[in-house]
PDB file of C-alpha atoms and ligand atoms in Angstrom:
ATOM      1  CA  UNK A   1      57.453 220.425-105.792  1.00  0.00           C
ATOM      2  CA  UNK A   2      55.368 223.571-105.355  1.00  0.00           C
ATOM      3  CA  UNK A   3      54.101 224.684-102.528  1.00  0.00           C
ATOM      4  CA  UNK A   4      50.074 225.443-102.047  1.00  0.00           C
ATOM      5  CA  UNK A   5      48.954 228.498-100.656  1.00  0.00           C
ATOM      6  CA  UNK A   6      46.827 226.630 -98.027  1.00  0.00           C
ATOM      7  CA  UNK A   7      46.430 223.978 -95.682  1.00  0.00           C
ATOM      8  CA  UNK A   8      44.464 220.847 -96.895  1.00  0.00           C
ATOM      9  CA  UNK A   9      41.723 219.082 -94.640  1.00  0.00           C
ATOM     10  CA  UNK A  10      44.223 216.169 -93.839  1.00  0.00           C
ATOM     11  CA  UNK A  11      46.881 218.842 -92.451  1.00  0.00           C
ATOM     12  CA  UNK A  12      44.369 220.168 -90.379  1.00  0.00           C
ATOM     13  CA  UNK A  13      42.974 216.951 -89.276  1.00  0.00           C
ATOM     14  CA  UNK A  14      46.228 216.125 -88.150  1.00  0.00           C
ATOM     15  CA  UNK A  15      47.065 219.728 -86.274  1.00  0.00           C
ATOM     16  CA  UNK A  16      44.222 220.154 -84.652  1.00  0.00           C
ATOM     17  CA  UNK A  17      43.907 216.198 -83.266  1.00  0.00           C
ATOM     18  CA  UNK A  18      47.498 216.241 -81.851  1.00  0.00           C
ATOM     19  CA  UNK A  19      46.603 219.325 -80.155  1.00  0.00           C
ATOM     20  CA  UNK A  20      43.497 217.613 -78.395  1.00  0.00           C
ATOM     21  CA  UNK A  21      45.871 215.170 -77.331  1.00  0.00           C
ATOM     22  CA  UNK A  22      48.771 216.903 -76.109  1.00  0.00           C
ATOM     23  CA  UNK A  23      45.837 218.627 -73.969  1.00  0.00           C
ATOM     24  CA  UNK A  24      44.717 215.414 -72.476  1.00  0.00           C
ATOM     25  CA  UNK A  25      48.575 214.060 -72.567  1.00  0.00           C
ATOM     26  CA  UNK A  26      49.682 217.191 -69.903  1.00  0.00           C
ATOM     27  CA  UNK A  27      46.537 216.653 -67.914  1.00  0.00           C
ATOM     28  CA  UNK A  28      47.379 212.940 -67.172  1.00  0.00           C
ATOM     29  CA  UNK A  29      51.082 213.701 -66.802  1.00  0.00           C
ATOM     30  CA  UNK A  30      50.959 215.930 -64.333  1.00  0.00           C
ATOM     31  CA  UNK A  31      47.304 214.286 -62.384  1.00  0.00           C
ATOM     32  CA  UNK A  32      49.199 211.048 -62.507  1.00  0.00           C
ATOM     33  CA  UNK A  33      51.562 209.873 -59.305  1.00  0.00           C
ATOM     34  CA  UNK A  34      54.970 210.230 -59.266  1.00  0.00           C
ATOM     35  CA  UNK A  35      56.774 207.554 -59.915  1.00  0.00           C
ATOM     36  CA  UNK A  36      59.217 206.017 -57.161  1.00  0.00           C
ATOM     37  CA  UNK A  37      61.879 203.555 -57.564  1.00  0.00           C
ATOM     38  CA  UNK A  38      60.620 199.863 -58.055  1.00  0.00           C
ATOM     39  CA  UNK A  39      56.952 201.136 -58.872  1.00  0.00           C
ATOM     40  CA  UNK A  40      55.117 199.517 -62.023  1.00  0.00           C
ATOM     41  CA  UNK A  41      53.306 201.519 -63.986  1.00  0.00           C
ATOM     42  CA  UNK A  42      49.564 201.639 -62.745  1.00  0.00           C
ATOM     43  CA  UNK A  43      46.182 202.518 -65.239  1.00  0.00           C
ATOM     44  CA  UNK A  44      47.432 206.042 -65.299  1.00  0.00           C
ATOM     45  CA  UNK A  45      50.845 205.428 -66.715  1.00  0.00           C
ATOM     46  CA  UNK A  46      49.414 202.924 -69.206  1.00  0.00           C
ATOM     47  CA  UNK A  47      47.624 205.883 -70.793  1.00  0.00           C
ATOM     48  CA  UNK A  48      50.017 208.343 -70.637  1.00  0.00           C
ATOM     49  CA  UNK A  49      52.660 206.144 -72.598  1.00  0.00           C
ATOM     50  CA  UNK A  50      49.996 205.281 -74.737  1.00  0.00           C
ATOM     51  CA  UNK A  51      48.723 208.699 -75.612  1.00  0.00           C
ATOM     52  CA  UNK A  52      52.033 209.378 -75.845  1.00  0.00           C
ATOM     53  CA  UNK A  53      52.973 206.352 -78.729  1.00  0.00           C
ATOM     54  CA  UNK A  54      50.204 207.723 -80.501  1.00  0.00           C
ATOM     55  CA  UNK A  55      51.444 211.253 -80.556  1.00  0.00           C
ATOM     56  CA  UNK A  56      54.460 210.075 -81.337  1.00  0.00           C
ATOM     57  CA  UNK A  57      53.137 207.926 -84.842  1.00  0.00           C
ATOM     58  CA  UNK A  58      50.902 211.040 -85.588  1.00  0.00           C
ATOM     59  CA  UNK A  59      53.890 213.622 -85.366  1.00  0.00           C
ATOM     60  CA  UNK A  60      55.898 211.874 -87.812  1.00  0.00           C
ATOM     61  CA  UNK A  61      53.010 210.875 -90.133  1.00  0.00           C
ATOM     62  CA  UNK A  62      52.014 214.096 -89.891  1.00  0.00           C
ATOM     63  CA  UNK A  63      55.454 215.438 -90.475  1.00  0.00           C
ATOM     64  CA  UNK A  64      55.740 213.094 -93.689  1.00  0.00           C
ATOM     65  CA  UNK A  65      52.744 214.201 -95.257  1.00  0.00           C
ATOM     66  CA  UNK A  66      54.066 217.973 -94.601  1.00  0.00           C
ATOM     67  CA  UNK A  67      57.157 216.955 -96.852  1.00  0.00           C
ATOM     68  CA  UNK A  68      54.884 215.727 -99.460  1.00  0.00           C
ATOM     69  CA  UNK A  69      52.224 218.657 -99.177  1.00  0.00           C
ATOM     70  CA  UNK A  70      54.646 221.818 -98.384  1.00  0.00           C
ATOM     71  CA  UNK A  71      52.535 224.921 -97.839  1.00  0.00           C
ATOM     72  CA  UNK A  72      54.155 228.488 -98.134  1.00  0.00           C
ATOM     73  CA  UNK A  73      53.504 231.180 -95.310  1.00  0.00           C
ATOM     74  CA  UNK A  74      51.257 233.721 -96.319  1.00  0.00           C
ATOM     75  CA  UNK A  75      52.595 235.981 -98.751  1.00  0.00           C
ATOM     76  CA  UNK A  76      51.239 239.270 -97.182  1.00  0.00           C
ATOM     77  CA  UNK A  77      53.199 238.399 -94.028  1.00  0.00           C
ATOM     78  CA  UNK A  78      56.058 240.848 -93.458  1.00  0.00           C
ATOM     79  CA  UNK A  79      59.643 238.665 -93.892  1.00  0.00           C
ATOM     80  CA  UNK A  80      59.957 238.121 -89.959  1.00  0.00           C
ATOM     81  CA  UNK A  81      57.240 237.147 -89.410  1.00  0.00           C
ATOM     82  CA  UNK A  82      57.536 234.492 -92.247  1.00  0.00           C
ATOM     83  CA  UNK A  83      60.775 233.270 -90.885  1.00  0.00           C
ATOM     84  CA  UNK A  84      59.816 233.045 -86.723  1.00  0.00           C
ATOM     85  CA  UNK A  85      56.624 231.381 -87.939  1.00  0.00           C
ATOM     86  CA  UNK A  86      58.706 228.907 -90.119  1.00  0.00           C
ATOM     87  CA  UNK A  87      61.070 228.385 -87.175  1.00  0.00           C
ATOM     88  CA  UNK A  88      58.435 227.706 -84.390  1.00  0.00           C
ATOM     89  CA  UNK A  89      56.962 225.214 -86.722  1.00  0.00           C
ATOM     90  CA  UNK A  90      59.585 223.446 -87.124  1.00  0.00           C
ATOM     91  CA  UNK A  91      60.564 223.634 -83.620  1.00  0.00           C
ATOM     92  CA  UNK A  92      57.360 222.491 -82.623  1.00  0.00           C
ATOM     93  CA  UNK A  93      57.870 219.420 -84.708  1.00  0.00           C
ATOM     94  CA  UNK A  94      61.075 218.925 -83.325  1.00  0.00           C
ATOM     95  CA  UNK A  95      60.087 219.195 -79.682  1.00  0.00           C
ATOM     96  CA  UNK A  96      57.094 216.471 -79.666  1.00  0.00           C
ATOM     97  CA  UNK A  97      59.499 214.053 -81.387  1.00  0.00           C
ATOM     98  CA  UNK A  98      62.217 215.011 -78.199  1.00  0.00           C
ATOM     99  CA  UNK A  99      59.203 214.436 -75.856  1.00  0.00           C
ATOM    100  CA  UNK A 100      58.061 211.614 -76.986  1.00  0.00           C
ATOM    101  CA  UNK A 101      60.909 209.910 -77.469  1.00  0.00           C
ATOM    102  CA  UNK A 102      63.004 210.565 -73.952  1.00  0.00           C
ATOM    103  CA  UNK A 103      59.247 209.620 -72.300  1.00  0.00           C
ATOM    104  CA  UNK A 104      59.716 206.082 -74.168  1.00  0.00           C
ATOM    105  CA  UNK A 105      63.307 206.084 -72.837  1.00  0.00           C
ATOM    106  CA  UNK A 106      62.441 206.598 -69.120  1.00  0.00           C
ATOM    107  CA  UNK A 107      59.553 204.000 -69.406  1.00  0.00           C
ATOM    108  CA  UNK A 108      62.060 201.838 -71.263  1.00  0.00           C
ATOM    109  CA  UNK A 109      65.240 202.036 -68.607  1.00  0.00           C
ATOM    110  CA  UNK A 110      62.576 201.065 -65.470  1.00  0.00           C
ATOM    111  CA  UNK A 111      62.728 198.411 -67.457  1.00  0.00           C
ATOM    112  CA  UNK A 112      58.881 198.050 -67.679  1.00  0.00           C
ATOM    113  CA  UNK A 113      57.225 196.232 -69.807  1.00  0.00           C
ATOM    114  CA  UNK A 114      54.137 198.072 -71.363  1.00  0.00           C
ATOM    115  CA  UNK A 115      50.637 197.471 -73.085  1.00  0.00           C
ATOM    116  CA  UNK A 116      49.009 199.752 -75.764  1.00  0.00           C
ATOM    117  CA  UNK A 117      45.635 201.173 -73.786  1.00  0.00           C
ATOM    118  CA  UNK A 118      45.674 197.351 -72.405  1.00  0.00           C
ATOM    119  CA  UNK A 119      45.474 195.635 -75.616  1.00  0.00           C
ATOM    120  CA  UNK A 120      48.869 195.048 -77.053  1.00  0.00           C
ATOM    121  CA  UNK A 121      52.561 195.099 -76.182  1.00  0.00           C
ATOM    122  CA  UNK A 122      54.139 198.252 -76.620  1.00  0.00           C
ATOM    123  CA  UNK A 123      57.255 197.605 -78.036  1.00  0.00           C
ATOM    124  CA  UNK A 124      59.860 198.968 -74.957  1.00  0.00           C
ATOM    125  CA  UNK A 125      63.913 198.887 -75.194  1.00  0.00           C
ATOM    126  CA  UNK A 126      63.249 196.602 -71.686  1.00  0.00           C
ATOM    127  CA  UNK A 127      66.613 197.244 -70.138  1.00  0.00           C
ATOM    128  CA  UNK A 128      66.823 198.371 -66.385  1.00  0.00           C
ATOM    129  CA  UNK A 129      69.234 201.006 -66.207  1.00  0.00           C
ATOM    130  CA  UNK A 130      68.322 203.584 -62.998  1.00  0.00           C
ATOM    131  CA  UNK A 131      71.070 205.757 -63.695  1.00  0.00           C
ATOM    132  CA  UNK A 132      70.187 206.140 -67.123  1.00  0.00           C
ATOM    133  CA  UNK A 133      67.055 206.370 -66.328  1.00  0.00           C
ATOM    134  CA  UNK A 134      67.110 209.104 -63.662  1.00  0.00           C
ATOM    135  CA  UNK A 135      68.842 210.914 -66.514  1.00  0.00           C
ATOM    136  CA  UNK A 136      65.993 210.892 -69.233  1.00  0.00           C
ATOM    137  CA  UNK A 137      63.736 211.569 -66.861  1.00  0.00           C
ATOM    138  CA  UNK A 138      65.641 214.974 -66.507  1.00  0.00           C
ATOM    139  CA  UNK A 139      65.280 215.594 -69.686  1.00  0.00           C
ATOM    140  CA  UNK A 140      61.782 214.076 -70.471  1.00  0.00           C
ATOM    141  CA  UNK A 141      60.942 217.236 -68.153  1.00  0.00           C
ATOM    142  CA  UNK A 142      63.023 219.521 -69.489  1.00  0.00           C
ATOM    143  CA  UNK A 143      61.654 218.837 -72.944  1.00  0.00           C
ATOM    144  CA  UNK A 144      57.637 218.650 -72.324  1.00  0.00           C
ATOM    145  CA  UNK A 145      59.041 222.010 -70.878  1.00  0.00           C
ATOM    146  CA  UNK A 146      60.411 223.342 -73.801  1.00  0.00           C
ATOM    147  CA  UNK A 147      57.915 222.122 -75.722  1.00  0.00           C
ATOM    148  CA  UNK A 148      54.870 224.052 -73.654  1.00  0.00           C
ATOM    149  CA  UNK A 149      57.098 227.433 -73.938  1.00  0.00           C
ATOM    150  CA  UNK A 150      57.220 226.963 -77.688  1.00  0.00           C
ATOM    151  CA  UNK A 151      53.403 225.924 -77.923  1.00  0.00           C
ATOM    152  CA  UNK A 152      52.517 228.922 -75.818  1.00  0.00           C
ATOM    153  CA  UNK A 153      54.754 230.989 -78.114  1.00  0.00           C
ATOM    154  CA  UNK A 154      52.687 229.702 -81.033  1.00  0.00           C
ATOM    155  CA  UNK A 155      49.252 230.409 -79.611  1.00  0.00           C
ATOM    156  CA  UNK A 156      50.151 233.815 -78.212  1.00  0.00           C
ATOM    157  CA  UNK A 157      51.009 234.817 -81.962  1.00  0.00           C
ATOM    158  CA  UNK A 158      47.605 232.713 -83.246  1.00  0.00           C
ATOM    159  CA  UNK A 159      45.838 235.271 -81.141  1.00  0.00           C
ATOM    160  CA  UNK A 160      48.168 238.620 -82.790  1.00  0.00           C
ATOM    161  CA  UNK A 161      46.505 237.694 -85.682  1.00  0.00           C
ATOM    162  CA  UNK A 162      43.111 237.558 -84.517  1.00  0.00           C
ATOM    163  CA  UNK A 163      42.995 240.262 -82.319  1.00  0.00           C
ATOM    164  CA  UNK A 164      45.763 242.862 -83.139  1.00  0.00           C
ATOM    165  CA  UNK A 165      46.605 242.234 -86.760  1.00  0.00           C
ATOM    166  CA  UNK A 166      43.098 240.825 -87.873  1.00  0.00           C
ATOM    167  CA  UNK A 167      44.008 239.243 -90.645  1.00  0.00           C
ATOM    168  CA  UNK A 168      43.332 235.853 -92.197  1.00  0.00           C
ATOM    169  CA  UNK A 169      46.012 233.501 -90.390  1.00  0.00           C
ATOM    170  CA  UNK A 170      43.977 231.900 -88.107  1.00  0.00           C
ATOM    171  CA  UNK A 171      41.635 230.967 -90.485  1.00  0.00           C
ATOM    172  CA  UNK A 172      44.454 229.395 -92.591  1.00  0.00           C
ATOM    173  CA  UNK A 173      43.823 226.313 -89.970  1.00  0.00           C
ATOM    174  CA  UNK A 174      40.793 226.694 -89.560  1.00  0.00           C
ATOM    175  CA  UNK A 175      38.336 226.918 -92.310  1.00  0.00           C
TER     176      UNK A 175
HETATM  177  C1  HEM B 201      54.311 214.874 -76.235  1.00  0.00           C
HETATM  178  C2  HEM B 201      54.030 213.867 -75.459  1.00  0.00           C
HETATM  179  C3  HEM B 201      54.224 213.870 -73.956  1.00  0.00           C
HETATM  180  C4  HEM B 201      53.992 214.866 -73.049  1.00  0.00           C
HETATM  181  C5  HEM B 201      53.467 216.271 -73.317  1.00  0.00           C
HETATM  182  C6  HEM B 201      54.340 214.341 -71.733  1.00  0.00           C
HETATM  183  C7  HEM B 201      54.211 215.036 -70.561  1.00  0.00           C
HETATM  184  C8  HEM B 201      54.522 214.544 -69.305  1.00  0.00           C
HETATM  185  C9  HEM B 201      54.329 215.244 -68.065  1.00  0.00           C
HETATM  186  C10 HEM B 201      53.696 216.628 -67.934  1.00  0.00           C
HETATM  187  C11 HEM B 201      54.797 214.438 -67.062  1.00  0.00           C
HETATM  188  C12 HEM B 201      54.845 214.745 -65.560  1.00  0.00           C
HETATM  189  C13 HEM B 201      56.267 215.038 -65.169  1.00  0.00           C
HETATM  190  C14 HEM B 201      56.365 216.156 -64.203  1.00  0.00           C
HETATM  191  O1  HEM B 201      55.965 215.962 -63.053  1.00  0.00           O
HETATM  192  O2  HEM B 201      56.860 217.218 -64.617  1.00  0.00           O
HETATM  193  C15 HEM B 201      55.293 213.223 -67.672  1.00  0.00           C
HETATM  194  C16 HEM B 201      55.865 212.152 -66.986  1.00  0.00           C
HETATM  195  C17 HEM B 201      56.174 210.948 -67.556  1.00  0.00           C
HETATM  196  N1  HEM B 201      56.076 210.607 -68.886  1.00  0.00           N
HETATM  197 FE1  HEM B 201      55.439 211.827 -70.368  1.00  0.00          FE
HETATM  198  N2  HEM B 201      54.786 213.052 -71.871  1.00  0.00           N
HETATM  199  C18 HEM B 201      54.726 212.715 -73.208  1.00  0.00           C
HETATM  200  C19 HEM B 201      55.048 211.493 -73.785  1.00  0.00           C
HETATM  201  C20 HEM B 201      55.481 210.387 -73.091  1.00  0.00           C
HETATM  202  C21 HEM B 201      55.769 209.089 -73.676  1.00  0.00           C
HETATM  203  C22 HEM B 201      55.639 208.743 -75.161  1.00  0.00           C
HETATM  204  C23 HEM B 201      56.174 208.267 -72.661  1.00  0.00           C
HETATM  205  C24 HEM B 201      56.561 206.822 -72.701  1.00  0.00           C
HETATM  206  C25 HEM B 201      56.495 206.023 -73.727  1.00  0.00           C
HETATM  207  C26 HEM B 201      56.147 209.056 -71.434  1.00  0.00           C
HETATM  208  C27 HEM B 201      56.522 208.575 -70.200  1.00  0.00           C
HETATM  209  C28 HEM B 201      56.504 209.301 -69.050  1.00  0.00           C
HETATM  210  C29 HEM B 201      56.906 208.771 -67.757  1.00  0.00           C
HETATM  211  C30 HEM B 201      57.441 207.357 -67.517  1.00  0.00           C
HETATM  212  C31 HEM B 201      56.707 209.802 -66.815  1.00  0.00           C
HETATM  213  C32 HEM B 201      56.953 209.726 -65.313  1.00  0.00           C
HETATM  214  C33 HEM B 201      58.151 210.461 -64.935  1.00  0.00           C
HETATM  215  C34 HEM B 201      58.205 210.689 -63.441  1.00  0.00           C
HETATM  216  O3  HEM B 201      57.198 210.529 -62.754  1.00  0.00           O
HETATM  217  O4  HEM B 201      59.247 211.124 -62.975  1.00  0.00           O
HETATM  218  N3  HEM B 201      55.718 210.343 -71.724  1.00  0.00           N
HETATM  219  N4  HEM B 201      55.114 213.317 -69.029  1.00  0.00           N
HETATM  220  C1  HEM B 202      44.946 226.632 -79.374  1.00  0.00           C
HETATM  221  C2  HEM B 202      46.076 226.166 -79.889  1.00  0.00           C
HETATM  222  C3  HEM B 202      46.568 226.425 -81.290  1.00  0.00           C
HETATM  223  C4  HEM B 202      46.190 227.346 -82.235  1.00  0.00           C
HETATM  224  C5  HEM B 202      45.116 228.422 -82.118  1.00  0.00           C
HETATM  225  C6  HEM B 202      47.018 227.124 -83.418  1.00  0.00           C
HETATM  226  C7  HEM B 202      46.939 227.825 -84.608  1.00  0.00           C
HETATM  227  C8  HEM B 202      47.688 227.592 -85.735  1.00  0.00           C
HETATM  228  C9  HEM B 202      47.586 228.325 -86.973  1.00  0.00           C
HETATM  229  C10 HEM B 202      46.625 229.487 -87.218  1.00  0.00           C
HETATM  230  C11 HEM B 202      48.474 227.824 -87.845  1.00  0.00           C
HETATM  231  C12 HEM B 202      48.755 228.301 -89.281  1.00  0.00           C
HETATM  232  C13 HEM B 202      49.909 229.275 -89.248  1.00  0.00           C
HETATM  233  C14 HEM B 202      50.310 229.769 -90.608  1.00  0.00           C
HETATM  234  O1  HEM B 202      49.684 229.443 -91.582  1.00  0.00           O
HETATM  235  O2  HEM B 202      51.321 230.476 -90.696  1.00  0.00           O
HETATM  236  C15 HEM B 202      49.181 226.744 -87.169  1.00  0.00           C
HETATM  237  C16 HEM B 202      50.180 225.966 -87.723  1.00  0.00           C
HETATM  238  C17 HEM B 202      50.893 225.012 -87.024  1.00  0.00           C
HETATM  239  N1  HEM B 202      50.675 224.608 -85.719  1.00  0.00           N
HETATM  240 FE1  HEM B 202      49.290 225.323 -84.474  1.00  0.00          FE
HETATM  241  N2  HEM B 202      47.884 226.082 -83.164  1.00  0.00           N
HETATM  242  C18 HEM B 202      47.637 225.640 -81.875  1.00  0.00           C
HETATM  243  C19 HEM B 202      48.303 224.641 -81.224  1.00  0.00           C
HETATM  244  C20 HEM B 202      49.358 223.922 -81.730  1.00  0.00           C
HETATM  245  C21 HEM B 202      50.092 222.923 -80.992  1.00  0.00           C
HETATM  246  C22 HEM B 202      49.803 222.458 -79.557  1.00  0.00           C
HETATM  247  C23 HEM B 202      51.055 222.458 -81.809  1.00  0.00           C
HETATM  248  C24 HEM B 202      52.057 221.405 -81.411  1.00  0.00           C
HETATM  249  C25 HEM B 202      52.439 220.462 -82.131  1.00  0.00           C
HETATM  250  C26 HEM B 202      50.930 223.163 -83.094  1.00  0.00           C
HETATM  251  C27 HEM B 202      51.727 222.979 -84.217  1.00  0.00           C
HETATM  252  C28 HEM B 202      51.621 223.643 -85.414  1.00  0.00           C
HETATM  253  C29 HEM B 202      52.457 223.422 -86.551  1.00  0.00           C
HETATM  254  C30 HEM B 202      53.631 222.421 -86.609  1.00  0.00           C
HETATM  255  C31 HEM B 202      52.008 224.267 -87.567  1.00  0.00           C
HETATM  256  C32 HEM B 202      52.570 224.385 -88.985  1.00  0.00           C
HETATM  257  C33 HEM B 202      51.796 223.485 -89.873  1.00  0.00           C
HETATM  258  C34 HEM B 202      52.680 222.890 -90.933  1.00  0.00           C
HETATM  259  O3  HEM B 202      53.175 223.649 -91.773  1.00  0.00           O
HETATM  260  O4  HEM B 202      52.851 221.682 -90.870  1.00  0.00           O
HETATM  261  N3  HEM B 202      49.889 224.039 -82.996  1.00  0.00           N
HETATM  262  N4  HEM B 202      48.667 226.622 -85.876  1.00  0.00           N
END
């Protein structure tokens, strides 16, 4: 398949939407209260885990349709800079799929069961397991972590290209 030299409207449909809700997705994380042993999950923690399924279905759609529709780095790019950007891509990809899935985990070993924004069952491994569940919550952290280092590594070199290099990068995703 050959690659295209830029991003389609439905690639940037999908970047720039998962980005708006990562956004939102932090703010409730962190605004919402911490969760302590026996607790069900209140309004808050409906709509984080639901935010969160959503990101989840949108990162691998999204990750699908990049299979389908490759695009190739810009060609003026020096070579390291075509590789890092390839590899923080794909890291980035990598990282929402880790945080979404060890945030379904912890939900899942509380052993709570969950609807989608109130209106459906979310479908939820349902088997209480604290130790397991103290665990993945260890590691849900660690990876929204990871994941904000990466995304921060991302935007800082975004703004390179605006500001230092001034080339046409940015608008790659944009216009
Ligand atoms: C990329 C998507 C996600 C991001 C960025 C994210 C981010 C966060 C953040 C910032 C917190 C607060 C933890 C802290 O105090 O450090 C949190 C907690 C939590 N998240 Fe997520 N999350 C995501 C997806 C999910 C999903 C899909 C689920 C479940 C299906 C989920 C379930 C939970 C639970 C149960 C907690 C509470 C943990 C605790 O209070 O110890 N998260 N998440
Ligand atoms: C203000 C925030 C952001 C800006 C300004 C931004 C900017 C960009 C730009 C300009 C590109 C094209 C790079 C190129 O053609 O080489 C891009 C690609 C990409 N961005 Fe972002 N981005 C932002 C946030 C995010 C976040 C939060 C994620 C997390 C998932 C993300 C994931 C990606 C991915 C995976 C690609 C590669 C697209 C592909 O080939 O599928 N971006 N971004």
């Amino acid at each position: 398949m050959t690659a295209r030299l830029q991003y389609g409207p439905t690639a940037k449909v999908f970047h720039w939407l998962i980005v708006a809700l990562l956004l939102v997705q932090y703010s409730i994380g962190w605004l919402m209260p911490d969760i302590h042993r026996g607790d069900k999950p209140g309004t808050a923690m409906t709509f984080h885990v639901s935010v969160g399924l959503t990101v989840l279905v949108l990162i691998v759609l999204r990750f699908a349709w990049r299979l389908g529709h490759p695009v190739s780095p810009e060609s003026s790019l020096p070579t390291w800079q075509r590789l890092s950007s390839e590899a923080v891509h794909w890291l980035l990809y990598a990282l929402v799929l880790a945080t979404t899935f060890t945030g379904w985990l912890f939900a899942s070993f509380r052993g709570w069961s969950m609807s989608y924004f109130f209106l459906a069952p979310m479908p939820m491994l349902a088997s209480d397991d604290a130790a397991a569940g103290k665990a993945i919550d260890g590691l849900h952290q660690a990876m929204e972590w990871a994941l904000l280092v990466v995304i921060g590594i991302h935007i800082a070199a975004a703004l390179m290209h605006v500001f230092v290099y001034r080339d046409r990068i940015m608008q790659r995703m944009l216009a």
